[in-house]
Tab-separated table of C-alpha atoms in Angstrom:
chain	number	residue	atom	x	y	z
A	1	MET	CA	0.062	0.267	-0.025
A	2	LYS	CA	1.489	3.367	-1.091
A	3	VAL	CA	0.108	6.482	0.280
A	4	LYS	CA	0.449	9.697	-1.074
A	5	VAL	CA	0.527	12.909	0.826
A	6	GLU	CA	-1.422	15.462	-1.307
A	7	SER	CA	-1.384	18.479	1.247
A	8	THR	CA	-0.341	19.293	4.760
A	9	THR	CA	-1.848	22.241	6.345
A	10	THR	CA	-2.058	24.006	10.283
A	11	LEU	CA	-5.319	23.739	11.243
A	12	LYS	CA	-6.619	26.686	13.790
A	13	PRO	CA	-9.645	27.186	15.962
A	14	THR	CA	-12.318	29.077	14.681
A	15	TYR	CA	-14.402	31.432	17.019
A	16	GLU	CA	-17.896	31.727	15.503
A	17	PRO	CA	-21.324	32.839	16.820
A	18	THR	CA	-22.441	29.229	16.353
A	19	THR	CA	-19.669	28.173	19.357
A	20	THR	CA	-19.899	29.131	22.844
A	21	THR	CA	-16.560	30.980	22.558
A	22	ARG	CA	-17.482	33.465	20.322
A	23	SER	CA	-14.041	35.106	20.729
A	24	PRO	CA	-10.269	33.938	22.003
A	25	PRO	CA	-10.008	33.988	25.446
A	26	THR	CA	-7.277	36.277	27.324
A	27	SER	CA	-5.721	33.265	29.086
A	28	THR	CA	-2.188	32.949	27.787
A	29	HIS	CA	-1.258	29.596	29.413
A	30	VAL	CA	-2.170	26.795	31.872
A	31	PRO	CA	-0.049	25.039	33.917
A	32	LEU	CA	1.000	21.475	33.438
A	33	THR	CA	-0.594	19.517	37.070
A	34	VAL	CA	1.261	16.964	38.652
A	35	PHE	CA	-0.569	14.270	37.218
A	36	ASP	CA	0.267	15.618	33.773
A	37	LYS	CA	3.911	15.785	34.234
A	38	VAL	CA	3.676	12.306	35.871
A	39	THR	CA	2.424	10.877	32.273
A	40	TYR	CA	4.121	9.681	29.310
A	41	ALA	CA	5.799	12.619	27.218
A	42	ALA	CA	5.008	11.168	24.035
A	43	HIS	CA	2.510	11.394	21.158
A	44	ILE	CA	-0.370	8.255	21.296
A	45	ALA	CA	-1.747	7.063	18.010
A	46	VAL	CA	-4.914	5.680	17.034
A	47	ILE	CA	-6.674	4.348	13.415
A	48	TYR	CA	-10.223	4.871	12.638
A	49	ALA	CA	-11.734	3.521	9.267
A	50	TYR	CA	-14.913	4.355	7.853
A	51	ARG	CA	-17.224	2.728	5.305
A	52	PRO	CA	-18.249	4.900	2.177
A	53	PRO	CA	-20.268	7.480	2.107
A	54	THR	CA	-18.007	9.401	3.601
A	55	PRO	CA	-18.375	13.453	4.433
A	56	SER	CA	-15.711	15.660	2.583
A	57	ASN	CA	-12.610	16.722	4.015
A	58	SER	CA	-13.704	20.315	4.396
A	59	LYS	CA	-16.527	19.271	6.810
A	60	ILE	CA	-14.330	17.225	8.790
A	61	LYS	CA	-11.655	20.117	8.938
A	62	LEU	CA	-14.479	22.999	9.786
A	63	GLY	CA	-15.788	20.715	12.508
A	64	LEU	CA	-12.212	20.061	14.032
A	65	ARG	CA	-11.601	24.011	13.987
A	66	ARG	CA	-15.222	24.514	16.046
A	67	ALA	CA	-14.094	21.387	18.385
A	68	LEU	CA	-10.171	23.157	19.131
A	69	SER	CA	-12.170	26.821	20.277
A	70	GLU	CA	-13.390	24.828	23.445
A	71	TYR	CA	-10.407	22.574	23.593
A	72	ARG	CA	-7.682	25.054	22.723
A	73	GLU	CA	-5.015	23.192	24.410
A	74	TRP	CA	-4.672	21.038	21.746
A	75	ALA	CA	-4.118	24.007	19.236
A	76	GLY	CA	-1.514	25.552	21.612
A	77	ARG	CA	2.143	24.125	22.593
A	78	LEU	CA	4.167	23.160	25.066
A	79	GLY	CA	6.281	25.743	26.844
A	80	HIS	CA	7.052	27.319	29.827
A	81	ASP	CA	5.831	30.256	31.988
A	82	GLU	CA	8.002	33.168	33.610
A	83	ASP	CA	8.942	31.407	36.280
A	84	GLY	CA	10.564	27.956	34.148
A	85	ASN	CA	7.381	26.019	35.013
A	86	PRO	CA	5.856	23.818	32.457
A	87	VAL	CA	2.497	24.987	30.942
A	88	ILE	CA	0.673	24.296	27.642
A	89	LEU	CA	0.948	27.610	25.783
A	90	LEU	CA	-2.960	28.600	24.452
A	91	ASN	CA	-1.465	30.389	21.501
A	92	ASP	CA	-3.497	28.702	19.023
A	93	ASP	CA	-0.399	27.849	16.581
A	94	GLY	CA	-3.077	24.911	15.667
A	95	VAL	CA	-2.792	21.372	14.819
A	96	LYS	CA	-1.275	19.403	11.584
A	97	LEU	CA	-3.766	18.159	9.174
A	98	VAL	CA	-2.386	15.775	6.441
A	99	GLU	CA	-4.614	14.885	3.343
A	100	ALA	CA	-3.564	11.974	1.529
A	101	SER	CA	-4.642	9.710	-0.894
A	102	THR	CA	-4.004	5.811	-2.089
A	103	ASP	CA	-4.683	3.543	-4.914
A	104	THR	CA	-5.582	0.712	-2.805
A	105	ARG	CA	-9.160	-0.125	-1.882
A	106	LEU	CA	-9.637	-0.908	2.108
A	107	ASP	CA	-10.449	-4.694	1.888
A	108	GLU	CA	-7.325	-5.206	-0.093
A	109	VAL	CA	-5.185	-4.579	3.327
A	110	MET	CA	-8.051	-5.746	5.932
A	111	PRO	CA	-7.859	-6.462	8.188
A	112	LEU	CA	-5.830	-3.731	9.551
A	113	LYS	CA	-3.608	-4.971	12.232
A	114	PRO	CA	-0.965	-2.915	14.338
A	115	SER	CA	1.961	-3.408	12.314
A	116	PRO	CA	4.354	-0.848	10.155
A	117	LEU	CA	1.819	-0.759	7.540
A	118	VAL	CA	-0.416	1.258	9.513
A	119	LEU	CA	2.573	3.994	10.010
A	120	SER	CA	1.830	5.500	7.167
A	121	LEU	CA	-1.817	6.325	7.718
A	122	HIS	CA	-0.932	8.848	10.460
A	123	PRO	CA	2.047	11.531	10.698
A	124	ALA	CA	5.220	10.702	12.497
A	125	LEU	CA	4.992	10.901	16.242
A	126	ASN	CA	8.774	12.106	16.616
A	127	ASP	CA	10.163	15.631	16.848
A	128	VAL	CA	6.650	17.162	16.676
A	129	VAL	CA	5.718	20.537	18.116
A	130	GLU	CA	2.092	20.387	17.651
A	131	LEU	CA	-0.090	18.519	20.126
A	132	VAL	CA	-2.518	17.110	17.728
A	133	GLN	CA	-2.082	15.607	14.580
A	134	VAL	CA	-4.714	14.418	11.705
A	135	GLN	CA	-4.445	12.392	8.482
A	136	LEU	CA	-7.158	11.756	6.306
A	137	THR	CA	-6.483	9.141	3.701
A	138	ARG	CA	-9.153	8.303	1.092
A	139	PHE	CA	-9.333	4.672	-0.270
A	140	SER	CA	-10.067	4.147	-4.043
A	141	CYS	CA	-13.173	2.426	-2.942
A	142	GLY	CA	-14.306	5.552	-1.056
A	143	SER	CA	-13.623	4.467	2.337
A	144	LEU	CA	-11.799	7.469	4.664
A	145	VAL	CA	-8.943	6.281	7.406
A	146	VAL	CA	-8.308	8.738	10.194
A	147	GLY	CA	-5.173	8.527	11.864
A	148	PHE	CA	-5.272	10.730	15.149
A	149	THR	CA	-2.176	11.643	17.295
A	150	ALA	CA	-2.153	13.278	20.554
A	151	HIS	CA	0.629	14.293	22.773
A	152	HIS	CA	-0.183	12.640	26.307
A	153	LEU	CA	1.232	15.063	28.518
A	154	VAL	CA	-2.052	17.713	27.317
A	155	ALA	CA	-4.641	14.769	28.369
A	156	ASP	CA	-5.647	11.041	29.104
A	157	GLY	CA	-7.527	8.794	27.052
A	158	HIS	CA	-10.648	10.162	29.097
A	159	SER	CA	-10.403	13.371	28.006
A	160	THR	CA	-9.126	12.638	24.368
A	161	SER	CA	-11.956	10.522	23.685
A	162	ASN	CA	-14.430	13.315	24.943
A	163	PHE	CA	-12.773	15.547	22.532
A	164	LEU	CA	-13.017	13.161	19.720
A	165	VAL	CA	-16.802	12.729	20.290
A	166	ALA	CA	-17.114	16.803	20.323
A	167	TRP	CA	-14.943	16.910	17.061
A	168	GLY	CA	-17.810	14.390	15.445
A	169	ARG	CA	-20.621	16.302	16.520
A	170	ALA	CA	-19.247	19.628	15.124
A	171	SER	CA	-18.649	17.807	12.012
A	172	ARG	CA	-22.431	17.210	11.967
A	173	GLY	CA	-23.383	20.859	12.837
A	174	LEU	CA	-24.235	20.005	16.129
A	175	ASP	CA	-23.602	21.481	19.553
A	176	LEU	CA	-20.509	19.821	21.105
A	177	GLY	CA	-21.903	18.422	24.025
A	178	PRO	CA	-20.963	18.594	27.193
A	179	LEU	CA	-17.974	21.533	27.792
A	180	PRO	CA	-14.737	20.699	29.302
A	181	TYR	CA	-14.026	21.544	32.761
A	182	HIS	CA	-10.526	23.456	32.219
A	183	ASP	CA	-9.281	24.569	35.491
A	184	ARG	CA	-5.955	22.802	36.483
A	185	THR	CA	-5.269	24.456	39.395
A	186	ILE	CA	-7.885	22.534	41.738
A	187	PHE	CA	-5.217	19.693	42.613
A	188	ASN	CA	-3.642	21.799	45.539
A	189	PRO	CA	-1.130	19.901	48.213
A	190	ARG	CA	-2.334	19.833	51.764
A	191	GLU	CA	-0.490	22.038	54.502
A	192	PRO	CA	1.382	20.169	55.970
A	193	PRO	CA	1.873	17.619	53.348
A	194	ILE	CA	0.673	13.879	54.321
A	195	PHE	CA	2.741	11.007	52.993
A	196	GLU	CA	0.632	8.394	53.337
A	197	TYR	CA	2.113	6.024	50.965
A	198	ASP	CA	5.920	5.703	49.366
A	199	HIS	CA	5.964	7.024	45.701
A	200	ARG	CA	9.424	6.192	44.584
A	201	GLY	CA	9.728	3.047	42.715
A	202	VAL	CA	6.140	3.430	41.612
A	203	GLU	CA	5.202	6.621	39.588
A	204	TYR	CA	9.165	7.433	39.895
A	205	TYR	CA	11.879	5.948	40.160
A	206	GLY	CA	13.657	5.572	43.215
A	207	HIS	CA	17.779	6.940	43.942
A	208	HIS	CA	18.356	3.526	43.612
A	209	ASP	CA	16.505	2.082	40.668
A	210	ARG	CA	17.606	2.647	37.100
A	211	SER	CA	15.034	3.175	34.109
A	212	CYS	CA	14.970	0.413	31.701
A	213	TYR	CA	16.438	2.904	29.311
A	214	CYS	CA	16.569	1.943	25.377
A	215	ASN	CA	18.074	3.952	23.020
A	216	GLU	CA	16.928	3.855	19.369
A	217	ASN	CA	19.151	1.318	18.250
A	218	ASP	CA	18.329	-1.083	20.611
A	219	ARG	CA	14.430	-0.495	19.914
A	220	ASP	CA	15.453	-1.049	15.801
A	221	SER	CA	17.640	-4.379	16.530
A	222	LEU	CA	13.979	-5.406	18.503
A	223	VAL	CA	11.486	-4.557	16.821
A	224	ASP	CA	11.536	-7.544	13.755
A	225	ASP	CA	11.117	-9.614	16.712
A	226	ILE	CA	8.258	-8.569	18.188
A	227	VAL	CA	4.600	-9.372	16.889
A	228	ILE	CA	1.813	-7.425	18.156
A	229	HIS	CA	-1.150	-10.292	18.219
A	230	LYS	CA	-4.896	-9.422	18.304
A	231	VAL	CA	-7.174	-12.024	20.244
A	232	HIS	CA	-10.639	-11.669	20.088
A	233	PHE	CA	-12.613	-13.040	23.319
A	234	THR	CA	-16.308	-13.302	23.015
A	235	MET	CA	-19.252	-12.910	25.542
A	236	ASP	CA	-19.502	-16.373	26.221
A	237	PHE	CA	-15.871	-16.661	26.977
A	238	LEU	CA	-15.333	-13.870	29.494
A	239	SER	CA	-18.742	-14.923	31.149
A	240	LYS	CA	-16.986	-18.244	31.757
A	241	LEU	CA	-13.969	-16.206	32.911
A	242	LYS	CA	-15.627	-14.427	35.046
A	243	THR	CA	-17.145	-17.573	36.734
A	244	ARG	CA	-13.729	-19.206	37.071
A	245	CYS	CA	-12.780	-16.200	39.172
A	246	ALA	CA	-15.819	-16.356	41.151
A	247	THR	CA	-15.029	-19.810	42.104
A	248	SER	CA	-13.409	-19.548	45.110
A	249	SER	CA	-13.642	-19.384	49.169
A	250	ASN	CA	-15.521	-15.854	49.498
A	251	ASN	CA	-17.437	-16.620	46.165
A	252	LYS	CA	-16.710	-12.707	45.299
A	253	ALA	CA	-17.808	-11.622	41.837
A	254	TYR	CA	-14.787	-9.747	39.709
A	255	SER	CA	-15.568	-7.328	36.730
A	256	THR	CA	-14.916	-8.523	33.344
A	257	PHE	CA	-11.736	-6.411	33.086
A	258	VAL	CA	-10.358	-7.882	36.526
A	259	SER	CA	-11.237	-11.135	34.970
A	260	LEU	CA	-9.653	-10.662	31.503
A	261	VAL	CA	-6.553	-8.944	32.731
A	262	ALA	CA	-5.850	-11.800	35.352
A	263	HIS	CA	-6.345	-14.378	32.838
A	264	LEU	CA	-3.907	-12.547	30.281
A	265	TRP	CA	-1.540	-12.196	33.103
A	266	ARG	CA	-1.082	-15.797	33.262
A	267	ALA	CA	-1.269	-16.657	29.568
A	268	VAL	CA	1.487	-14.160	28.691
A	269	THR	CA	3.709	-15.017	31.769
A	270	LYS	CA	3.418	-18.841	30.482
A	271	ALA	CA	4.387	-18.027	27.016
A	272	ARG	CA	7.336	-16.312	27.910
A	273	GLY	CA	8.652	-19.177	30.252
A	274	LEU	CA	9.728	-16.980	33.144
A	275	GLY	CA	11.491	-18.800	35.981
A	276	GLY	CA	9.640	-19.782	39.113
A	277	PHE	CA	10.990	-16.857	41.341
A	278	GLU	CA	11.242	-14.394	39.114
A	279	THR	CA	8.514	-11.377	40.056
A	280	THR	CA	6.200	-10.235	37.725
A	281	ARG	CA	3.598	-7.107	37.928
A	282	ILE	CA	1.356	-5.359	35.804
A	283	ARG	CA	0.843	-1.405	35.348
A	284	ILE	CA	-2.822	-0.542	35.398
A	285	SER	CA	-4.332	3.103	34.933
A	286	VAL	CA	-6.963	4.044	37.534
A	287	ASP	CA	-8.920	7.083	36.928
A	288	GLY	CA	-9.049	9.392	39.501
A	289	ARG	CA	-12.270	11.170	38.459
A	290	ALA	CA	-14.206	8.647	40.263
A	291	ARG	CA	-11.942	8.315	43.073
A	292	MET	CA	-11.278	11.894	44.649
A	293	VAL	CA	-13.397	13.583	46.950
A	294	ASN	CA	-13.000	17.069	48.070
A	295	PRO	CA	-12.611	18.159	45.724
A	296	ARG	CA	-14.631	15.751	43.415
A	297	VAL	CA	-13.613	16.256	40.098
A	298	PRO	CA	-16.068	16.769	37.048
A	299	ASN	CA	-16.663	13.647	34.794
A	300	GLU	CA	-15.747	16.577	31.661
A	301	TYR	CA	-12.157	17.390	33.671
A	302	PHE	CA	-9.734	17.765	30.460
A	303	GLY	CA	-6.170	17.048	31.119
A	304	ASN	CA	-4.693	13.951	32.617
A	305	LEU	CA	-6.137	12.368	35.683
A	306	VAL	CA	-4.309	8.689	36.104
A	307	LEU	CA	-2.218	6.855	38.209
A	308	TRP	CA	-1.375	3.349	38.424
A	309	ALA	CA	-1.774	0.236	40.462
A	310	PHE	CA	0.861	-2.614	40.226
A	311	PRO	CA	-0.552	-5.733	41.363
A	312	THR	CA	2.711	-8.173	41.979
A	313	SER	CA	3.240	-11.753	42.378
A	314	ARG	CA	6.140	-14.579	42.045
A	315	VAL	CA	5.931	-16.267	38.691
A	316	LYS	CA	5.504	-19.617	40.288
A	317	ASP	CA	2.579	-18.325	42.436
A	318	LEU	CA	0.916	-16.726	39.630
A	319	LEU	CA	1.114	-19.882	37.470
A	320	ARG	CA	0.449	-22.522	40.482
A	321	GLU	CA	-2.367	-20.840	42.262
A	322	PRO	CA	-5.807	-20.524	40.367
A	323	LEU	CA	-7.397	-17.572	38.480
A	324	PRO	CA	-9.084	-16.143	41.394
A	325	TYR	CA	-5.508	-15.907	42.991
A	326	ALA	CA	-4.274	-13.181	40.132
A	327	ALA	CA	-8.147	-11.961	39.983
A	328	LYS	CA	-7.743	-10.609	43.652
A	329	LEU	CA	-4.184	-9.513	43.386
A	330	ILE	CA	-5.520	-7.162	40.391
A	331	HIS	CA	-8.762	-6.246	42.434
A	332	ASP	CA	-6.975	-5.121	45.699
A	333	ALA	CA	-4.353	-3.169	44.083
A	334	VAL	CA	-6.418	-1.442	41.887
A	335	ALA	CA	-9.272	-0.579	44.954
A	336	GLY	CA	-6.020	0.332	46.751
A	337	VAL	CA	-5.584	3.561	44.297
A	338	ASN	CA	-8.015	5.128	46.128
A	339	ASP	CA	-8.679	9.011	47.454
A	340	GLY	CA	-6.187	8.861	50.055
A	341	TYR	CA	-3.415	7.439	47.430
A	342	PHE	CA	-4.253	9.975	44.775
A	343	LYS	CA	-3.807	12.610	47.852
A	344	SER	CA	-0.648	11.415	48.975
A	345	PHE	CA	0.319	11.483	45.346
A	346	VAL	CA	-0.309	15.412	45.371
A	347	ASP	CA	1.501	15.912	48.621
A	348	PHE	CA	4.754	13.987	47.340
A	349	ALA	CA	4.729	15.134	43.831
A	350	SER	CA	4.290	18.736	44.934
A	351	HIS	CA	7.149	18.742	47.765
A	352	ARG	CA	9.525	15.670	46.913
A	353	VAL	CA	10.359	15.584	43.185
A	354	ASP	CA	11.878	18.634	42.264
A	355	GLU	CA	13.531	18.369	45.585
A	356	GLU	CA	14.950	15.131	45.172
A	357	GLY	CA	15.543	15.216	41.351
A	358	LEU	CA	13.133	12.276	40.787
A	359	THR	CA	11.785	10.815	37.396
A	360	PRO	CA	8.512	9.650	36.381
A	361	THR	CA	8.497	5.331	35.909
A	362	ALA	CA	5.909	6.017	32.751
A	363	GLU	CA	8.089	5.854	29.935
A	364	MET	CA	7.672	4.976	26.099
A	365	ASN	CA	11.094	4.627	25.030
A	366	LYS	CA	10.996	0.937	26.665
A	367	ALA	CA	11.318	-1.786	23.941
A	368	VAL	CA	10.656	-4.677	26.402
A	369	LEU	CA	8.737	-4.976	29.711
A	370	SER	CA	9.243	-8.727	30.580
A	371	PRO	CA	8.860	-10.250	33.343
A	372	ASP	CA	6.157	-7.512	33.662
A	373	LEU	CA	3.246	-5.986	31.842
A	374	GLU	CA	1.103	-2.621	31.361
A	375	VAL	CA	-2.287	-2.951	30.260
A	376	ASP	CA	-4.192	-0.134	28.916
A	377	SER	CA	-7.872	-0.472	28.779
A	378	TRP	CA	-9.759	1.626	26.569
A	379	LEU	CA	-13.112	-0.138	27.458
A	380	ARG	CA	-15.005	2.608	28.945
A	381	PHE	CA	-14.000	5.132	26.428
A	382	PRO	CA	-16.482	6.203	23.531
A	383	PHE	CA	-13.956	6.184	20.930
A	384	TYR	CA	-16.441	4.194	18.687
A	385	ASP	CA	-18.815	7.660	19.212
A	386	LEU	CA	-16.500	9.456	16.475
A	387	ASP	CA	-19.223	9.878	13.675
A	388	PHE	CA	-18.019	12.867	11.185
A	389	GLY	CA	-21.544	12.310	9.288
A	390	GLY	CA	-21.616	9.108	7.820
A	391	GLY	CA	-21.870	6.937	10.814
A	392	CYS	CA	-19.389	5.282	13.214
A	393	PRO	CA	-16.087	3.739	12.568
A	394	TYR	CA	-16.006	-0.136	11.693
A	395	VAL	CA	-12.439	-0.195	12.666
A	396	PHE	CA	-10.772	1.337	15.914
A	397	MET	CA	-7.192	0.373	17.183
A	398	PRO	CA	-4.303	1.517	18.344
A	399	SER	CA	-1.189	2.046	15.878
A	400	PHE	CA	1.919	-0.042	16.117
A	401	PHE	CA	3.549	0.505	19.223
A	402	PRO	CA	6.222	-2.773	19.280
A	403	THR	CA	6.751	-2.519	22.999
A	404	GLU	CA	6.863	-6.411	24.301
A	405	GLY	CA	4.285	-6.358	26.962
A	406	MET	CA	2.296	-3.398	26.503
A	407	MET	CA	-1.541	-4.470	26.121
A	408	PHE	CA	-4.565	-2.802	24.826
A	409	LEU	CA	-7.858	-3.950	25.582
A	410	LEU	CA	-10.714	-2.492	23.242
A	411	PRO	CA	-14.540	-3.304	22.993
A	412	SER	CA	-15.180	-4.998	19.840
A	413	PHE	CA	-16.697	-3.072	16.894
A	414	ILE	CA	-19.063	-5.900	16.803
A	415	GLY	CA	-20.787	-4.017	19.778
A	416	ASP	CA	-22.160	-6.897	21.831
A	417	GLY	CA	-19.781	-6.633	24.584
A	418	SER	CA	-16.781	-8.942	23.361
A	419	VAL	CA	-13.400	-7.951	24.007
A	420	ASP	CA	-10.324	-7.500	21.530
A	421	ALA	CA	-6.885	-7.481	22.757
A	422	PHE	CA	-3.703	-6.308	21.175
A	423	VAL	CA	-0.860	-8.366	22.927
A	424	PRO	CA	2.684	-7.564	21.800
A	425	LEU	CA	5.170	-10.427	22.255
A	426	PHE	CA	8.517	-12.349	21.137
A	427	ARG	CA	7.701	-14.409	18.060
A	428	ASP	CA	9.373	-17.190	19.871
A	429	SER	CA	6.665	-16.506	22.118
A	430	LEU	CA	3.369	-16.233	20.090
A	431	ASP	CA	2.829	-19.977	19.860
A	432	THR	CA	2.916	-21.023	23.343
A	433	PHE	CA	0.456	-17.848	24.020
A	434	LYS	CA	-1.976	-19.021	21.266
A	435	GLU	CA	-2.248	-22.476	22.703
A	436	VAL	CA	-3.075	-21.125	26.235
A	437	CYS	CA	-5.227	-17.794	25.631
A	438	TYR	CA	-8.278	-19.623	24.960
A	439	VAL	CA	-7.594	-22.352	27.807
A	440	LEU	CA	-9.814	-21.991	30.919
A	441	GLU	CA	-8.351	-23.733	33.681
């Protein structure tokens, strides 16, 4: 598949009488919060595919400009204020918009999978000053693929999905829906600070920890050995998984997410062939919007508000014990990231990080996570609601992120509650994973 770039332009917000904001606000910048600064400092890319008929590029671009008038952060740039603090400059410098085409029919490359092929469907992620990039690729059959990239320091998946839905509504001539809540000054540390938890070795590297840094040459040498395997889990299989997880002395029912992650944790660990006395853990995102109290954060808060749970086990215990063992570890770890934990983090990040020169553990330059895993769940985000006027997408997927062990969970486009898991593994682990990923023990 050869993709031809037809044009590259910069789109800036449009402040029309039809939008809530009729003229540019006077704010010059917004500060990065402790939650922004601790997350991944990188662009994240996703891919959408739409069947014909699809709306014109001009309608999609106008909708984007309208949406940017309410989500001005995306049209800004990262910078610093007069005191040297990291901020988002609200300068309306705009987002990158690429229009492209290909002589290929979309069905010739279906099913789309996270592979080097999809990298041609969105702008490059490195050395980018824009905070959002969009590529509209027209296929010879009339299908449209939208590649979208966004800088994670600006917003988390919850906020980004809300923006995407608003963009679709704006493209259809509708109001943007619930407007974003922009106040990033609400996360104030307590006085005196209370460090209820140690955040070294969790959100930040401790003084004796070392970042698993992988330079570009190392990453390039490993990419060919990593394959991203897509696994479809039906509602029937997920129901059986939940039943297996509930089969324990306390007969506790676990969520679909906890049950599936417990199963995948065991399956990947088996496929890797790890030693029994090695320790393995999973990094799981926890959204603070539903957990923080006083202040209670609105669901429409725009920015990052995510910390992580780290369920941990010795390999031999994880594989020897029944499935409810892993499910309980996950459930308890996620439940522990509560209001008190979030407040402890705010206090710690506000008083200790700069003083001690600590660096975040959230990194995108790792090529291999083994013996650990990371799971990014997009199960509750309305990504499939991005409708420009021709209907919802029939494909939604992450781009090609060849990081061994970084899993993505997405609702299947079928819409019946089934789940698609994207699991990056070394090629020599793939056969074993395929053998065990549908086995219920």
